Amino acid sequence: MAKRIAILTGGGDCPGLNAVIRGVVIAAVVQRGWEVLGIRDGFDGLVGEPRTLKLEVANVKGILSRGGTILGTSNRGNPFSFPVKKGDGVEMVDVSGQVVENCRRLGIEALIAVGGDGTLKIGKRLCELGVPVIGVPKTIDNDLRGTDVTFGYSTAVEIVTEALDRLLTTAESHHRVLVVEVMGRNAGWIALESGIAGGADVILIPEIPYQIDKVCQSLRLRRRIGRKFSLVVVSEGAHAVEGEVVVRATAEQNYGIARLGGIGEVVSRQLAEALHTESRVVVLGHVQRGGTPCPFDRILSSRFGVHAVKLIEKGEFGKMVALGGRSVIAVDIDEAVESLNLVDPHGDLIEAAEELGISLGR
Ligand code: F6P
């Protein structure tokens, strides 16, 4: 009997998910004659009556360059704390038993969980309950340990950099300050790398709490040398030394995960007042996650998909595929999720940014 494996995509979507699915289907179905079941909407598709889609080569034709995920995803579906309607409200219930039972009923011999921190933590716990899980690291935030980089991140950096190139010319024409708020949650990678690539004057990241006086000081200095416009990149998780992270919805209001956002507006207002200048804020939002993956992410995702199948072949469960140097390797899922991969405030990237004259607000 052909081996039957399954794949799901969990958490926020990200460019490259479809390329992973395609890689898995080609390596498993075409090269090995296995069966692949796609699980709909992340772990949600294994709660209650399973929602699956048999993946054949025809399903993955033309999806290498397509953004999003053909399987759908959910960033609320944690089976260990699953929102279930009760009366007028919602109660969080542990439905992991249903997931384990559905995997058994469907005859799934291995489950590939493609996701970020949340999805991989769930995958690890399911592995402990007897589901053979392989993890594949995805997130535009690049905040997972165990891999040099996650897929989706490079595309996000490219999108933000292109936006900065465009915003710079309008900032210059109007002699304005342009504040650009970018994603990343508690990690400042997107802001830092796209800020450097896009020629930002100021980059504010969560790992380095900023002092607004220092930011103003650097922008005044710019003006004194005749530069009347400035580009300020702010990571959504950035906060002042004495300040709090700004949220659009608290964890209680949003199924256990706070929705960050709004810091760009705060910084823009503060700069306009302190510098007596015109400032505009642009929140790039989900545009950073949508659309076609860049070539680097297409290649990385494809390699990750193929490697996940190889790990299943070797029976190496509880592992996550990862990029180590120039090679695709396997690490324990534990290693990837034990803490977040954050920007080192004393690392060479930060050093380079400051040497380039970029203010980090410190
Ligand atoms: O983790 C990816 C990410 O895009 C974060 O950068 C951002 O804070 C969050 O997801 C947004 O989530 P949602 O799609 O639920 O608004």
Tab-separated table of C-alpha atoms and ligand atoms in Angstrom:
chain	number	residue	atom	x	y	z
A	1	MET	CA	0.000	0.000	0.000
A	2	ALA	CA	1.207	3.490	-0.844
A	3	LYS	CA	2.400	5.596	2.077
A	4	ARG	CA	-0.141	8.269	2.972
A	5	ILE	CA	1.111	11.607	4.264
A	6	ALA	CA	-0.646	14.900	4.933
A	7	ILE	CA	0.275	18.566	4.789
A	8	LEU	CA	-1.269	21.642	6.385
A	9	THR	CA	-0.412	25.336	6.416
A	10	GLY	CA	-1.034	27.153	9.721
A	11	GLY	CA	-0.801	30.712	11.064
A	12	GLY	CA	-0.676	33.852	8.931
A	13	ASP	CA	-0.129	33.188	5.235
A	14	CYS	CA	3.165	34.011	3.612
A	15	PRO	CA	4.695	33.956	0.109
A	16	GLY	CA	6.161	30.524	-0.621
A	17	LEU	CA	3.526	28.316	1.055
A	18	ASN	CA	2.280	27.033	-2.296
A	19	ALA	CA	5.839	26.337	-3.407
A	20	VAL	CA	6.289	24.088	-0.331
A	21	ILE	CA	3.033	22.244	-1.111
A	22	ARG	CA	4.171	21.765	-4.713
A	23	GLY	CA	7.604	20.520	-3.597
A	24	VAL	CA	6.001	17.994	-1.242
A	25	VAL	CA	3.544	16.723	-3.873
A	26	ILE	CA	6.185	16.312	-6.584
A	27	ALA	CA	8.661	14.579	-4.243
A	28	ALA	CA	6.020	12.354	-2.630
A	29	VAL	CA	3.533	11.592	-5.430
A	30	VAL	CA	5.680	11.755	-8.558
A	31	GLN	CA	9.011	10.522	-7.206
A	32	ARG	CA	7.824	8.021	-4.604
A	33	GLY	CA	4.272	7.065	-5.536
A	34	TRP	CA	2.914	8.123	-2.131
A	35	GLU	CA	-0.495	9.692	-1.430
A	36	VAL	CA	-0.700	13.259	-0.153
A	37	LEU	CA	-3.709	14.664	1.669
A	38	GLY	CA	-4.009	18.428	1.992
A	39	ILE	CA	-5.658	19.517	5.255
A	40	ARG	CA	-7.870	22.598	4.890
A	41	ASP	CA	-7.373	25.711	7.029
A	42	GLY	CA	-4.512	24.555	9.228
A	43	PHE	CA	-5.309	22.391	12.264
A	44	ASP	CA	-8.963	23.521	11.973
A	45	GLY	CA	-9.334	20.961	9.183
A	46	LEU	CA	-8.612	18.144	11.645
A	47	VAL	CA	-11.163	19.248	14.239
A	48	GLY	CA	-14.638	17.693	14.016
A	49	GLU	CA	-15.343	16.176	10.601
A	50	PRO	CA	-11.970	16.329	8.778
A	51	ARG	CA	-11.747	18.624	5.779
A	52	THR	CA	-9.182	17.340	3.317
A	53	LEU	CA	-8.231	17.483	-0.335
A	54	LYS	CA	-6.317	14.711	-2.104
A	55	LEU	CA	-3.356	16.417	-3.711
A	56	GLU	CA	-2.370	15.249	-7.176
A	57	VAL	CA	0.087	16.816	-9.587
A	58	ALA	CA	-2.836	18.621	-11.272
A	59	ASN	CA	-3.573	20.471	-8.006
A	60	VAL	CA	-0.107	21.987	-7.827
A	61	LYS	CA	0.290	22.998	-11.480
A	62	GLY	CA	1.088	26.688	-11.781
A	63	ILE	CA	1.192	27.390	-8.036
A	64	LEU	CA	4.946	27.873	-7.633
A	65	SER	CA	4.636	31.616	-8.105
A	66	ARG	CA	1.248	32.053	-6.475
A	67	GLY	CA	0.995	33.798	-3.076
A	68	GLY	CA	-1.218	32.605	-0.215
A	69	THR	CA	-1.985	28.921	0.254
A	70	ILE	CA	-4.270	26.695	-1.800
A	71	LEU	CA	-5.100	24.821	1.411
A	72	GLY	CA	-6.268	27.843	3.385
A	73	THR	CA	-4.958	28.671	6.849
A	74	SER	CA	-6.054	29.882	10.244
A	75	ASN	CA	-4.206	31.672	13.013
A	76	ARG	CA	-6.865	30.895	15.583
A	77	GLY	CA	-7.023	27.129	15.321
A	78	ASN	CA	-4.936	25.903	18.234
A	79	PRO	CA	-6.468	22.483	19.000
A	80	PHE	CA	-5.131	22.654	22.570
A	81	SER	CA	-7.161	25.826	23.129
A	82	PHE	CA	-9.861	25.895	20.497
A	83	PRO	CA	-12.639	28.508	20.402
A	84	VAL	CA	-16.002	26.775	20.714
A	85	LYS	CA	-19.305	28.688	20.800
A	86	LYS	CA	-21.081	28.401	24.121
A	87	GLY	CA	-24.356	30.286	24.519
A	88	ASP	CA	-23.656	33.892	23.560
A	89	GLY	CA	-19.940	33.564	24.199
A	90	VAL	CA	-16.924	31.526	23.233
A	91	GLU	CA	-15.183	28.948	25.399
A	92	MET	CA	-11.618	27.705	24.823
A	93	VAL	CA	-11.596	23.892	24.749
A	94	ASP	CA	-8.836	21.260	24.298
A	95	VAL	CA	-9.826	19.344	21.146
A	96	SER	CA	-6.393	17.832	20.471
A	97	GLY	CA	-7.889	14.337	20.972
A	98	GLN	CA	-10.043	14.924	17.871
A	99	VAL	CA	-6.972	15.825	15.829
A	100	VAL	CA	-5.096	12.701	16.950
A	101	GLU	CA	-8.148	10.512	16.253
A	102	ASN	CA	-8.716	12.066	12.809
A	103	CYS	CA	-5.077	11.483	11.832
A	104	ARG	CA	-5.493	7.830	12.852
A	105	ARG	CA	-8.825	7.453	10.994
A	106	LEU	CA	-7.406	9.034	7.844
A	107	GLY	CA	-4.405	6.709	7.940
A	108	ILE	CA	-1.927	9.581	8.016
A	109	GLU	CA	1.577	8.195	8.458
A	110	ALA	CA	3.226	11.605	8.670
A	111	LEU	CA	1.935	15.153	8.980
A	112	ILE	CA	3.898	18.068	7.525
A	113	ALA	CA	3.014	21.225	9.455
A	114	VAL	CA	4.100	24.370	7.631
A	115	GLY	CA	3.969	27.338	9.957
A	116	GLY	CA	5.554	29.737	12.389
A	117	ASP	CA	6.127	29.634	16.104
A	118	GLY	CA	2.480	28.832	17.016
A	119	THR	CA	1.973	26.092	14.415
A	120	LEU	CA	5.279	24.399	15.226
A	121	LYS	CA	4.584	24.434	18.974
A	122	ILE	CA	1.259	22.706	18.274
A	123	GLY	CA	3.059	20.265	15.961
A	124	LYS	CA	5.524	19.411	18.715
A	125	ARG	CA	2.744	18.729	21.225
A	126	LEU	CA	0.889	16.545	18.716
A	127	CYS	CA	4.106	14.627	18.114
A	128	GLU	CA	4.225	13.900	21.847
A	129	LEU	CA	0.664	12.545	21.531
A	130	GLY	CA	1.798	10.115	18.831
A	131	VAL	CA	1.217	12.052	15.577
A	132	PRO	CA	4.422	11.844	13.476
A	133	VAL	CA	5.009	15.524	12.626
A	134	ILE	CA	7.627	17.240	10.467
A	135	GLY	CA	7.831	21.045	10.697
A	136	VAL	CA	8.554	23.520	7.912
A	137	PRO	CA	9.415	27.063	9.077
A	138	LYS	CA	7.455	29.900	7.484
A	139	THR	CA	6.982	33.481	8.549
A	140	ILE	CA	7.626	36.874	7.086
A	141	ASP	CA	8.783	37.907	10.597
A	142	ASN	CA	11.906	35.660	10.472
A	143	ASP	CA	11.591	35.137	14.217
A	144	LEU	CA	12.147	31.356	14.330
A	145	ARG	CA	15.323	29.845	15.717
A	146	GLY	CA	17.061	26.785	14.281
A	147	THR	CA	17.093	28.127	10.716
A	148	ASP	CA	19.221	30.890	9.228
A	149	VAL	CA	16.110	32.312	7.611
A	150	THR	CA	12.441	31.443	7.143
A	151	PHE	CA	10.789	31.525	3.724
A	152	GLY	CA	8.546	34.510	3.076
A	153	TYR	CA	10.887	36.881	4.861
A	154	SER	CA	12.965	37.830	1.807
A	155	THR	CA	9.818	38.586	-0.186
A	156	ALA	CA	8.527	40.826	2.612
A	157	VAL	CA	11.848	42.692	2.722
A	158	GLU	CA	11.674	43.137	-1.047
A	159	ILE	CA	8.106	44.505	-0.896
A	160	VAL	CA	8.941	46.964	1.892
A	161	THR	CA	12.133	48.081	0.135
A	162	GLU	CA	10.191	48.817	-3.035
A	163	ALA	CA	7.653	50.792	-1.024
A	164	LEU	CA	10.445	52.784	0.629
A	165	ASP	CA	11.958	53.619	-2.769
A	166	ARG	CA	8.592	55.025	-3.811
A	167	LEU	CA	7.933	56.855	-0.553
A	168	LEU	CA	11.355	58.447	-0.560
A	169	THR	CA	10.692	60.385	-3.761
A	170	THR	CA	7.382	61.794	-2.540
A	171	ALA	CA	8.900	62.641	0.878
A	172	GLU	CA	11.679	64.512	-0.886
A	173	SER	CA	9.356	66.432	-3.205
A	174	HIS	CA	7.193	67.651	-0.316
A	175	HIS	CA	9.981	68.155	2.254
A	176	ARG	CA	8.121	65.841	4.579
A	177	VAL	CA	8.832	63.208	7.143
A	178	LEU	CA	7.405	59.873	6.011
A	179	VAL	CA	6.864	57.289	8.707
A	180	VAL	CA	6.416	53.739	7.428
A	181	GLU	CA	5.030	51.129	9.829
A	182	VAL	CA	5.969	47.554	8.957
A	183	MET	CA	5.102	44.101	10.321
A	184	GLY	CA	7.316	41.731	12.290
A	185	ARG	CA	5.581	41.373	15.669
A	186	ASN	CA	8.298	41.354	18.347
A	187	ALA	CA	11.157	40.990	15.871
A	188	GLY	CA	12.648	43.956	14.025
A	189	TRP	CA	14.150	42.043	11.075
A	190	ILE	CA	11.816	43.388	8.372
A	191	ALA	CA	12.225	46.995	9.542
A	192	LEU	CA	15.989	46.726	9.931
A	193	GLU	CA	16.899	45.025	6.667
A	194	SER	CA	14.401	46.836	4.453
A	195	GLY	CA	15.295	50.099	6.184
A	196	ILE	CA	18.957	49.618	5.324
A	197	ALA	CA	18.083	48.525	1.770
A	198	GLY	CA	15.690	51.444	1.273
A	199	GLY	CA	17.984	54.150	2.639
A	200	ALA	CA	15.955	54.960	5.774
A	201	ASP	CA	17.168	57.738	8.057
A	202	VAL	CA	15.629	56.250	11.178
A	203	ILE	CA	14.753	52.621	11.991
A	204	LEU	CA	12.884	51.782	15.184
A	205	ILE	CA	12.729	48.134	16.227
A	206	PRO	CA	11.303	46.290	19.257
A	207	GLU	CA	14.733	45.055	20.359
A	208	ILE	CA	16.005	48.621	20.884
A	209	PRO	CA	13.476	50.750	22.819
A	210	TYR	CA	13.781	54.239	21.354
A	211	GLN	CA	14.052	57.748	22.791
A	212	ILE	CA	12.095	60.197	20.674
A	213	ASP	CA	14.571	62.990	21.589
A	214	LYS	CA	17.365	61.014	19.964
A	215	VAL	CA	15.290	60.539	16.828
A	216	CYS	CA	14.536	64.289	16.683
A	217	GLN	CA	18.200	65.092	17.234
A	218	SER	CA	19.233	63.055	14.209
A	219	LEU	CA	16.510	64.539	11.985
A	220	ARG	CA	17.477	68.096	13.016
A	221	LEU	CA	21.048	67.285	12.077
A	222	ARG	CA	19.850	66.197	8.643
A	223	ARG	CA	18.015	69.457	8.175
A	224	ARG	CA	21.089	71.432	9.095
A	225	ILE	CA	22.936	69.843	6.194
A	226	GLY	CA	20.075	70.714	3.868
A	227	ARG	CA	18.166	67.415	3.866
A	228	LYS	CA	14.610	68.586	4.399
A	229	PHE	CA	12.896	65.208	4.151
A	230	SER	CA	13.272	62.006	6.114
A	231	LEU	CA	12.246	58.389	5.881
A	232	VAL	CA	11.451	56.707	9.196
A	233	VAL	CA	10.791	52.941	9.323
A	234	VAL	CA	8.979	51.744	12.433
A	235	SER	CA	8.431	48.106	13.289
A	236	GLU	CA	4.909	47.452	14.611
A	237	GLY	CA	6.373	46.099	17.870
A	238	ALA	CA	8.676	49.091	18.487
A	239	HIS	CA	8.151	51.090	21.659
A	240	ALA	CA	9.712	53.995	23.535
A	241	VAL	CA	12.042	53.352	26.478
A	242	GLU	CA	9.270	54.306	28.861
A	243	GLY	CA	6.438	53.245	26.565
A	244	GLU	CA	4.279	50.240	25.842
A	245	VAL	CA	3.786	48.294	22.596
A	246	VAL	CA	0.779	49.802	20.772
A	247	VAL	CA	-1.969	47.293	19.992
A	248	ARG	CA	-5.073	47.369	17.811
A	249	ALA	CA	-6.585	44.490	19.792
A	250	THR	CA	-5.399	42.891	23.028
A	251	ALA	CA	-4.792	39.148	23.371
A	252	GLU	CA	-8.114	38.874	25.267
A	253	GLN	CA	-9.934	40.541	22.384
A	254	ASN	CA	-8.185	38.468	19.709
A	255	TYR	CA	-8.160	34.746	20.622
A	256	GLY	CA	-4.988	34.868	22.685
A	257	ILE	CA	-2.745	36.810	20.270
A	258	ALA	CA	-2.488	40.605	20.486
A	259	ARG	CA	-2.830	42.440	17.157
A	260	LEU	CA	-0.045	44.993	17.030
A	261	GLY	CA	-0.247	48.285	15.164
A	262	GLY	CA	-0.553	52.033	15.577
A	263	ILE	CA	2.982	52.950	16.659
A	264	GLY	CA	3.626	54.637	13.283
A	265	GLU	CA	0.858	57.139	13.982
A	266	VAL	CA	2.289	57.879	17.444
A	267	VAL	CA	5.819	58.465	16.116
A	268	SER	CA	4.565	60.559	13.187
A	269	ARG	CA	2.594	62.859	15.508
A	270	GLN	CA	5.530	63.234	17.892
A	271	LEU	CA	7.936	64.118	15.080
A	272	ALA	CA	5.551	66.604	13.464
A	273	GLU	CA	5.110	68.424	16.787
A	274	ALA	CA	8.732	68.381	17.880
A	275	LEU	CA	10.185	69.345	14.499
A	276	HIS	CA	7.367	71.680	13.366
A	277	THR	CA	7.196	69.818	10.116
A	278	GLU	CA	4.697	67.933	8.023
A	279	SER	CA	4.650	64.202	8.576
A	280	ARG	CA	2.662	61.396	6.968
A	281	VAL	CA	2.288	57.809	8.059
A	282	VAL	CA	1.976	54.768	5.802
A	283	VAL	CA	1.009	51.394	7.296
A	284	LEU	CA	2.065	48.738	4.796
A	285	GLY	CA	0.061	45.984	6.516
A	286	HIS	CA	-0.861	42.778	4.726
A	287	VAL	CA	0.569	43.887	1.390
A	288	GLN	CA	3.839	42.602	2.929
A	289	ARG	CA	2.436	39.077	3.033
A	290	GLY	CA	0.519	38.875	-0.205
A	291	GLY	CA	1.408	38.040	-3.769
A	292	THR	CA	4.163	36.241	-5.532
A	293	PRO	CA	7.280	35.008	-3.695
A	294	CYS	CA	10.692	36.276	-4.797
A	295	PRO	CA	13.055	33.738	-6.447
A	296	PHE	CA	14.983	33.141	-3.205
A	297	ASP	CA	11.769	32.179	-1.382
A	298	ARG	CA	10.548	29.998	-4.267
A	299	ILE	CA	13.799	28.053	-4.176
A	300	LEU	CA	13.957	27.818	-0.373
A	301	SER	CA	10.306	26.716	-0.116
A	302	SER	CA	10.770	24.093	-2.822
A	303	ARG	CA	13.887	22.746	-1.097
A	304	PHE	CA	12.079	22.691	2.267
A	305	GLY	CA	9.157	20.740	0.753
A	306	VAL	CA	11.455	18.152	-0.803
A	307	HIS	CA	13.521	17.806	2.377
A	308	ALA	CA	10.408	17.291	4.509
A	309	VAL	CA	9.524	14.278	2.338
A	310	LYS	CA	13.069	12.924	2.714
A	311	LEU	CA	12.818	13.202	6.516
A	312	ILE	CA	9.576	11.220	6.436
A	313	GLU	CA	11.334	8.572	4.376
A	314	LYS	CA	14.028	8.336	7.052
A	315	GLY	CA	11.440	8.352	9.869
A	316	GLU	CA	12.927	11.458	11.484
A	317	PHE	CA	9.856	12.886	13.185
A	318	GLY	CA	9.700	15.826	15.600
A	319	LYS	CA	12.172	17.603	13.311
A	320	MET	CA	11.939	20.829	11.371
A	321	VAL	CA	13.644	21.444	8.038
A	322	ALA	CA	15.938	24.447	8.194
A	323	LEU	CA	18.542	26.424	6.298
A	324	GLY	CA	22.015	26.090	7.829
A	325	GLY	CA	24.549	28.073	5.833
A	326	ARG	CA	23.877	27.054	2.230
A	327	SER	CA	22.441	23.637	3.053
A	328	VAL	CA	19.000	22.422	4.013
A	329	ILE	CA	19.265	20.503	7.271
A	330	ALA	CA	16.984	19.156	10.026
A	331	VAL	CA	16.792	20.448	13.597
A	332	ASP	CA	14.579	19.483	16.541
A	333	ILE	CA	11.319	21.435	16.511
A	334	ASP	CA	12.086	22.217	20.181
A	335	GLU	CA	15.178	24.118	19.153
A	336	ALA	CA	13.160	26.280	16.768
A	337	VAL	CA	10.461	27.276	19.235
A	338	GLU	CA	12.272	27.536	22.572
A	339	SER	CA	12.670	31.311	22.175
A	340	LEU	CA	12.237	33.910	19.440
A	341	ASN	CA	14.978	34.769	16.991
A	342	LEU	CA	15.350	38.494	17.625
A	343	VAL	CA	17.739	41.121	16.287
A	344	ASP	CA	20.898	41.314	18.384
A	345	PRO	CA	21.152	44.981	19.503
A	346	HIS	CA	24.946	44.592	19.480
A	347	GLY	CA	25.203	42.534	16.280
A	348	ASP	CA	27.029	43.582	13.129
A	349	LEU	CA	23.815	44.455	11.275
A	350	ILE	CA	22.959	47.041	13.909
A	351	GLU	CA	26.552	48.234	13.957
A	352	ALA	CA	26.489	48.670	10.177
A	353	ALA	CA	23.202	50.591	10.351
A	354	GLU	CA	24.628	53.034	12.893
A	355	GLU	CA	27.894	53.408	10.955
A	356	LEU	CA	25.762	54.295	7.943
A	357	GLY	CA	24.308	57.178	9.942
A	358	ILE	CA	20.904	55.587	10.532
A	359	SER	CA	19.385	56.554	13.877
A	360	LEU	CA	17.975	53.698	15.943
A	361	GLY	CA	16.641	56.114	18.503
A	362	ARG	CA	19.307	55.372	21.100
B	1	F6P	O1	3.292	36.780	11.892
B	1	F6P	C1	3.045	37.370	10.663
B	1	F6P	C2	2.268	38.634	10.824
B	1	F6P	O2	2.072	39.175	9.536
B	1	F6P	C3	2.868	39.652	11.774
B	1	F6P	O3	3.936	40.356	11.210
B	1	F6P	C4	1.658	40.492	12.091
B	1	F6P	O4	1.769	41.108	13.351
B	1	F6P	C5	0.540	39.479	12.114
B	1	F6P	O5	0.969	38.382	11.349
B	1	F6P	C6	-0.772	39.978	11.592
B	1	F6P	O6	-1.719	38.994	11.772
B	1	F6P	P1	-3.192	39.039	11.164
B	1	F6P	O7	-3.118	38.474	9.792
B	1	F6P	O8	-3.965	38.182	12.089
B	1	F6P	O9	-3.637	40.464	11.144
